[in-house]
Coordinates of C-alpha atoms in Angstrom, one line a residue:
X1 CA 0.0 0.0 0.0
X2 CA 1.2 3.6 -0.7
X3 CA 1.4 5.3 2.6
X4 CA 0.2 8.9 3.1
X5 CA 3.6 10.7 2.5
X6 CA 3.9 8.8 -0.7
X7 CA 0.4 9.8 -1.7
X8 CA 1.2 13.4 -1.1
X9 CA 4.2 13.1 -3.4
X10 CA 2.1 11.2 -5.9
X11 CA -0.5 14.0 -6.0
X12 CA 1.9 16.9 -5.9
X13 CA 4.0 15.5 -8.7
X14 CA 0.9 15.0 -10.9
X15 CA -0.5 18.5 -10.2
X16 CA 2.7 20.5 -10.1
X17 CA 4.7 18.7 -12.6
X18 CA 8.0 16.8 -12.1
X19 CA 11.2 17.5 -13.9
X20 CA 11.7 15.4 -17.0
X21 CA 13.8 15.4 -20.2
X22 CA 11.8 17.4 -22.8
X23 CA 14.4 18.1 -25.5
X24 CA 13.1 15.6 -28.0
X25 CA 10.0 15.4 -30.2
X26 CA 8.0 12.7 -28.4
X27 CA 6.4 11.5 -31.7
X28 CA 9.5 11.7 -33.9
X29 CA 9.6 8.0 -34.7
X30 CA 5.9 7.3 -34.2
X31 CA 3.6 5.5 -36.6
X32 CA 0.5 7.1 -38.0
X33 CA -2.6 5.1 -37.2
X34 CA -5.6 5.4 -39.5
X35 CA -9.1 5.0 -37.9
X36 CA -11.7 4.0 -40.5
X37 CA -15.3 4.0 -39.5
X38 CA -16.8 0.6 -39.9
X39 CA -20.1 0.7 -37.9
X40 CA -22.6 3.1 -36.5
X41 CA -25.4 2.3 -34.1
X42 CA -28.2 4.7 -33.3
X43 CA -27.8 7.1 -36.2
X44 CA -31.1 9.0 -37.0
X45 CA -29.6 10.0 -40.4
X46 CA -29.9 6.5 -41.6
X47 CA -33.2 5.8 -39.9
X48 CA -31.7 3.4 -37.3
X49 CA -34.2 1.7 -35.1
X50 CA -32.1 2.2 -31.9
X51 CA -31.4 5.6 -30.4
X52 CA -29.3 6.8 -27.6
X53 CA -29.4 9.8 -25.2
X54 CA -26.2 10.7 -23.5
X55 CA -23.9 7.6 -23.6
X56 CA -22.3 6.9 -20.3
X57 CA -20.2 3.8 -21.0
X58 CA -19.2 1.2 -23.7
X59 CA -17.7 -2.2 -23.1
X60 CA -16.8 -5.0 -25.5
X61 CA -16.5 -8.7 -24.7
X62 CA -14.2 -11.3 -26.3
X63 CA -16.8 -12.2 -28.9
X64 CA -17.1 -8.6 -30.1
X65 CA -20.4 -7.9 -28.5
X66 CA -20.9 -4.2 -27.7
X67 CA -22.5 -3.3 -24.3
X68 CA -23.8 0.2 -23.9
X69 CA -25.3 2.3 -21.1
X70 CA -27.0 5.6 -21.8
X71 CA -29.5 8.0 -20.2
X72 CA -32.4 6.7 -22.4
X73 CA -32.3 3.2 -20.9
X74 CA -32.3 2.3 -17.2
X75 CA -30.1 -0.8 -17.6
X76 CA -27.8 -1.7 -20.5
X77 CA -28.1 -2.9 -24.0
X78 CA -26.1 -5.5 -25.9
X79 CA -25.4 -5.4 -29.6
X80 CA -23.7 -8.1 -31.8
X81 CA -20.6 -7.2 -33.6
X82 CA -22.6 -6.1 -36.6
X83 CA -24.7 -3.7 -34.6
X84 CA -27.9 -5.9 -34.1
X85 CA -29.6 -5.3 -30.8
X86 CA -29.7 -8.7 -29.0
X87 CA -30.5 -8.0 -25.3
X88 CA -32.0 -5.2 -23.2
X89 CA -31.1 -5.9 -19.5
X90 CA -32.4 -4.2 -16.4
X91 CA -35.1 -1.7 -15.5
X92 CA -35.4 1.3 -13.2
X93 CA -35.8 0.6 -9.4
X94 CA -34.1 -0.8 -6.4
X95 CA -34.9 -4.6 -6.7
X96 CA -32.4 -7.1 -8.1
X97 CA -31.8 -6.4 -11.7
X98 CA -32.9 -2.8 -11.3
X99 CA -30.9 0.4 -11.3
X100 CA -31.4 3.8 -9.8
X101 CA -29.1 5.6 -12.2
X102 CA -27.4 4.9 -15.5
X103 CA -24.9 2.2 -14.6
X104 CA -21.3 1.7 -15.5
X105 CA -19.9 -1.5 -17.1
X106 CA -16.9 -3.8 -16.7
X107 CA -16.4 -7.0 -18.5
X108 CA -14.4 -9.7 -16.6
X109 CA -11.8 -12.0 -18.0
X110 CA -14.4 -14.7 -18.9
X111 CA -17.0 -12.3 -20.2
X112 CA -19.0 -12.0 -17.1
X113 CA -20.6 -8.5 -17.0
X114 CA -20.2 -6.4 -13.9
X115 CA -22.7 -3.5 -13.8
X116 CA -22.2 -0.8 -11.2
X117 CA -25.1 1.4 -10.0
X118 CA -23.4 4.6 -8.7
X119 CA -26.5 5.9 -6.9
X120 CA -26.6 2.9 -4.4
X121 CA -23.0 1.7 -4.7
X122 CA -24.2 -1.7 -5.8
X123 CA -22.4 -4.1 -8.2
X124 CA -24.6 -6.6 -10.1
X125 CA -22.9 -9.5 -11.9
X126 CA -24.3 -11.2 -15.0
X127 CA -23.2 -14.5 -16.5
X128 CA -21.6 -14.5 -19.9
X129 CA -23.7 -15.4 -23.0
X130 CA -27.1 -15.7 -21.3
X131 CA -26.7 -12.6 -19.1
X132 CA -28.4 -14.1 -16.1
X133 CA -28.1 -12.3 -12.8
X134 CA -25.8 -14.3 -10.6
X135 CA -25.1 -12.1 -7.6
X136 CA -25.1 -8.5 -6.2
X137 CA -22.5 -6.8 -4.0
X138 CA -22.7 -3.6 -2.0
X139 CA -19.3 -1.9 -2.1
X140 CA -17.5 -0.7 1.0
X141 CA -20.6 -0.1 3.2
X142 CA -18.5 0.9 6.2
X143 CA -16.9 4.0 4.7
X144 CA -17.1 7.5 6.3
X145 CA -19.7 10.0 5.3
X146 CA -18.9 11.9 2.1
X147 CA -17.0 9.0 0.6
X148 CA -19.0 7.2 -2.2
X149 CA -18.2 4.4 -4.6
X150 CA -17.8 5.9 -8.1
X151 CA -16.7 3.0 -10.4
X152 CA -15.3 -0.5 -10.6
X153 CA -12.1 -0.3 -12.7
X154 CA -11.0 -3.9 -12.9
X155 CA -12.0 -7.4 -11.8
X156 CA -9.1 -9.5 -10.6
X157 CA -9.1 -13.1 -9.3
X158 CA -8.2 -11.7 -5.9
X159 CA -10.8 -8.9 -5.8
X160 CA -12.0 -5.6 -7.3
X161 CA -10.1 -2.4 -8.0
X162 CA -12.7 0.4 -7.3
X163 CA -12.8 4.2 -7.4
X164 CA -14.2 6.2 -4.6
X165 CA -14.9 10.0 -4.5
X166 CA -14.5 12.2 -1.5
X167 CA -17.0 15.1 -1.2
X168 CA -16.5 18.0 1.3
X169 CA -19.0 18.5 4.1
X170 CA -21.6 21.0 2.9
X171 CA -20.9 23.2 5.9
X172 CA -17.1 23.4 5.1
X173 CA -17.2 23.1 1.3
X174 CA -14.3 24.6 -0.6
X175 CA -12.8 24.2 -4.0
X176 CA -10.0 21.9 -3.0
X177 CA -11.7 19.1 -1.0
X178 CA -12.6 16.9 -4.0
X179 CA -10.5 13.8 -4.0
X180 CA -10.5 10.5 -5.8
X181 CA -9.2 7.4 -4.0
X182 CA -8.5 3.9 -5.4
X183 CA -9.1 1.0 -3.1
X184 CA -8.8 -2.8 -3.4
X185 CA -11.8 -4.8 -2.3
X186 CA -12.6 -8.5 -1.9
X187 CA -15.4 -10.0 -4.0
X188 CA -17.8 -9.4 -1.1
X189 CA -17.2 -5.6 -1.4
X190 CA -15.1 -5.2 1.8
X191 CA -12.0 -3.1 1.7
X192 CA -8.7 -5.0 1.7
X193 CA -6.4 -1.9 1.0
X194 CA -7.3 1.7 0.9
X195 CA -5.4 4.7 -0.5
X196 CA -3.6 2.9 -3.3
X197 CA -4.0 6.2 -5.1
X198 CA -5.3 9.4 -3.6
X199 CA -5.4 12.5 -5.8
X200 CA -7.7 15.5 -6.5
X201 CA -10.6 14.5 -8.7
X202 CA -11.5 17.8 -10.3
X203 CA -11.6 21.5 -10.0
X204 CA -15.0 23.1 -9.2
X205 CA -16.4 26.6 -8.9
X206 CA -18.6 27.2 -5.9
X207 CA -21.8 28.9 -7.0
X208 CA -23.9 31.1 -4.7
X209 CA -27.1 32.9 -5.6
X210 CA -30.6 33.4 -4.1
X211 CA -31.3 29.7 -4.2
X212 CA -28.0 27.9 -3.6
X213 CA -25.0 28.6 -1.5
X214 CA -21.6 27.0 -2.3
X215 CA -23.0 24.8 -4.9
X216 CA -20.1 22.9 -6.6
X217 CA -20.2 23.3 -10.3
X218 CA -17.6 21.6 -12.6
X219 CA -15.2 24.4 -13.5
X220 CA -15.2 25.4 -17.2
X221 CA -12.0 23.9 -18.7
X222 CA -11.0 22.9 -15.1
X223 CA -8.4 20.2 -14.5
X224 CA -9.5 16.7 -13.5
X225 CA -8.0 13.3 -12.9
X226 CA -8.2 10.3 -15.2
X227 CA -7.7 6.9 -13.7
X228 CA -7.9 3.5 -15.4
X229 CA -6.7 0.0 -14.5
X230 CA -5.4 -2.8 -16.7
X231 CA -6.7 -6.3 -16.3
X232 CA -3.5 -7.3 -14.3
X233 CA -4.1 -4.6 -11.7
X234 CA -1.8 -1.8 -12.8
X235 CA -3.4 1.6 -12.1
X236 CA -2.7 4.5 -14.4
X237 CA -3.4 8.0 -13.0
X238 CA -3.1 11.3 -14.7
X239 CA -4.0 14.9 -13.7
X240 CA -4.6 16.7 -17.0
X241 CA -2.8 20.0 -16.2
X242 CA 0.1 18.3 -18.1
X243 CA 0.6 15.0 -19.9
X244 CA 1.9 13.2 -16.9
X245 CA 0.9 9.7 -15.8
X246 CA 1.9 7.6 -12.8
X247 CA 1.5 3.9 -12.6
X248 CA 0.9 2.1 -9.4
X249 CA 0.4 -1.6 -8.5
X250 CA -1.5 -2.7 -5.4
X251 CA 1.8 -2.3 -3.5
X252 CA 3.0 1.1 -4.6
X253 CA 4.2 3.4 -7.4
X254 CA 6.0 1.4 -10.1
X255 CA 6.6 4.1 -12.8
X256 CA 5.8 7.4 -14.3
X257 CA 6.2 9.4 -17.5
X258 CA 5.9 13.0 -18.8
X259 CA 5.3 13.9 -22.4
X260 CA 6.2 17.5 -23.6
X261 CA 3.2 19.6 -24.2
X262 CA 2.5 23.2 -25.4
X263 CA -0.6 24.5 -23.6
X264 CA -3.5 25.6 -25.8
X265 CA -4.8 29.1 -24.9
X266 CA -8.5 29.7 -24.3
X267 CA -9.8 32.5 -26.6
X268 CA -12.1 35.2 -25.5
X269 CA -14.7 33.9 -27.9
X270 CA -14.6 30.4 -26.4
X271 CA -14.8 31.8 -22.9
X272 CA -17.8 34.0 -23.8
X273 CA -19.6 31.2 -25.6
X274 CA -19.2 28.7 -22.8
X275 CA -20.0 31.0 -19.9
X276 CA -23.1 32.5 -21.7
X277 CA -24.7 29.0 -21.6
X278 CA -25.4 29.3 -17.9
X279 CA -27.7 31.5 -15.8
X280 CA -26.7 35.2 -15.8
X281 CA -26.3 35.2 -12.0
X282 CA -23.7 32.5 -12.3
X283 CA -21.7 34.0 -15.1
X284 CA -19.4 36.4 -13.1
X285 CA -18.5 33.5 -10.8
X286 CA -17.8 31.1 -13.7
X287 CA -15.8 33.6 -15.7
X288 CA -13.6 34.4 -12.7
X289 CA -12.3 30.8 -12.5
X290 CA -11.8 30.1 -16.2
X291 CA -8.1 29.3 -16.7
X292 CA -5.9 30.9 -19.4
X293 CA -5.2 27.5 -21.0
X294 CA -7.0 24.3 -21.7
X295 CA -6.3 21.0 -20.0
X296 CA -3.6 19.1 -21.7
X297 CA -5.8 16.1 -22.5
X298 CA -9.4 15.1 -22.4
X299 CA -9.5 11.3 -22.5
X300 CA -7.3 8.4 -21.6
X301 CA -8.0 4.8 -22.8
X302 CA -6.0 1.6 -22.3
X303 CA -5.9 -0.8 -25.2
X304 CA -5.4 -4.6 -25.0
X305 CA -1.7 -4.1 -25.7
X306 CA -1.2 -2.0 -22.6
X307 CA -0.9 1.2 -24.6
X308 CA -2.5 4.4 -23.4
X309 CA -4.5 6.4 -26.0
X310 CA -4.7 10.1 -25.0
X311 CA -6.9 12.7 -26.7
X312 CA -5.0 16.1 -26.7
X313 CA -6.9 19.3 -26.5
X314 CA -7.3 21.4 -29.6
X315 CA -7.2 25.1 -30.6
X316 CA -10.5 27.0 -31.1
X317 CA -10.6 26.7 -34.9
X318 CA -9.8 23.0 -35.1
X319 CA -12.2 20.3 -36.3
X320 CA -9.8 17.4 -35.5
X321 CA -8.2 16.3 -32.2
X322 CA -4.9 14.5 -32.1
X323 CA -4.6 11.3 -30.2
X324 CA -1.3 10.0 -28.9
X325 CA -0.7 6.2 -28.5
X326 CA 1.8 5.8 -25.6
X327 CA 3.6 2.7 -24.4
X328 CA 2.5 2.8 -20.8
X329 CA 5.7 1.1 -19.4
X330 CA 8.1 3.7 -20.9
X331 CA 6.0 6.7 -21.9
X332 CA 7.2 6.5 -25.5
X333 CA 4.8 7.8 -28.1
X334 CA 4.6 4.9 -30.5
X335 CA 1.8 6.3 -32.7
X336 CA -0.5 9.2 -33.5
X337 CA -3.9 9.5 -35.0
X338 CA -6.7 12.1 -35.2
X339 CA -10.5 12.1 -35.1
X340 CA -13.1 14.8 -35.3
X341 CA -13.4 16.8 -32.1
X342 CA -16.9 15.4 -31.7
X343 CA -15.6 11.8 -31.4
X344 CA -14.4 10.2 -28.2
X345 CA -12.9 6.7 -28.0
X346 CA -14.1 4.7 -24.9
X347 CA -12.8 1.2 -25.5
X348 CA -10.1 -0.4 -27.7
X349 CA -10.1 -4.1 -28.3
X350 CA -8.8 -6.5 -31.0
X351 CA -7.8 -3.9 -33.5
X352 CA -10.9 -1.8 -33.2
X353 CA -11.8 1.4 -31.4
X354 CA -15.3 1.8 -29.9
X355 CA -16.7 5.2 -28.9
X356 CA -19.2 8.0 -29.4
X357 CA -19.6 10.6 -32.1
X358 CA -21.7 13.5 -30.9
X359 CA -23.0 15.6 -33.8
X360 CA -26.1 16.8 -31.8
X361 CA -27.0 13.2 -31.0
X362 CA -24.8 10.4 -29.5
X363 CA -24.0 7.6 -31.9
X364 CA -22.1 4.5 -31.0
X365 CA -19.2 4.3 -33.5
X366 CA -16.7 1.6 -34.3
X367 CA -13.4 2.3 -36.1
X368 CA -10.9 -0.2 -37.7
X369 CA -7.3 0.6 -36.7
X370 CA -4.6 0.3 -39.3
X371 CA -1.0 1.7 -39.3
X372 CA 1.6 3.0 -41.7
X373 CA 5.1 4.2 -40.9
X374 CA 5.6 7.9 -40.2
X375 CA 8.1 9.9 -42.3
X376 CA 9.7 12.3 -39.9
X377 CA 6.8 12.5 -37.5

């Protein structure tokens, strides 16, 4: 377990930045990956029979089945590799097989499906193939107030790697009390090890008006943490002020890397457009906290070759976002690719990227990944 002084160093290094060699182009020898769209699910433009609201999560099993949760459905839906809807699992409620909020998904090593309901901290397990409910687990029920289970990151033979969010007490709320903690649980949901990782979760702006006081609102272009776990239990944590990632096992920090990055400024037009979307009485408070530059990256996905795919932020006039493909053990940028800024990759498996394209409506999209050598980066 990482003890508290190490955790402070872990967080401080991620937030403040640690020294690193930055005199080389990190992508000088990188390949160029091409992502070719091969499937869409839920596209009104082609009169699809399935539609999505806001898509929360996408998972893929070993047979290529695509599992999706979104705000339009209380459970999760399963599509074959050709996009055919095969199952609709779950309903709204508190009974077994019911969910209070849009759940999050994790597929286990043998294609068992683990479905996490954030609202009640309950994990429901379904058998592979026939998707029969096999058991339910309440996660870490003995935690202090203001610490809630937020996600299950990995299913290991020995237990579960789970994410927990710390929320400040309402009476003492400030903008720095929001933390994310990674714990290791047994399969009954009891904590075996806490504080494997403990870092800030996000930046907030505290809103006060005639109705609310110190209401925490996600800061416009605020920094946040991204944490994912591989199937062998390695945890990758990045705070997106810079492109810096630390890797921890269940027993401590095992590595880190920093990739050189030139911050992208936020233009006055972008600031005005974003702030004007919210109530007028909030706008002064929101504008006060907008940073001068954008976060370094917006997404981090681990593929099945243990490479991190990181979506870089983009200038105001860009229609495409660059993605770096990073060897997680060394921090070497081995490939680059780009997608429209409206596209987000959520899962990479067996040579395909699965994600969402939002052109006013969320559409599940699958891309085939191919590569060609880069000529001078």
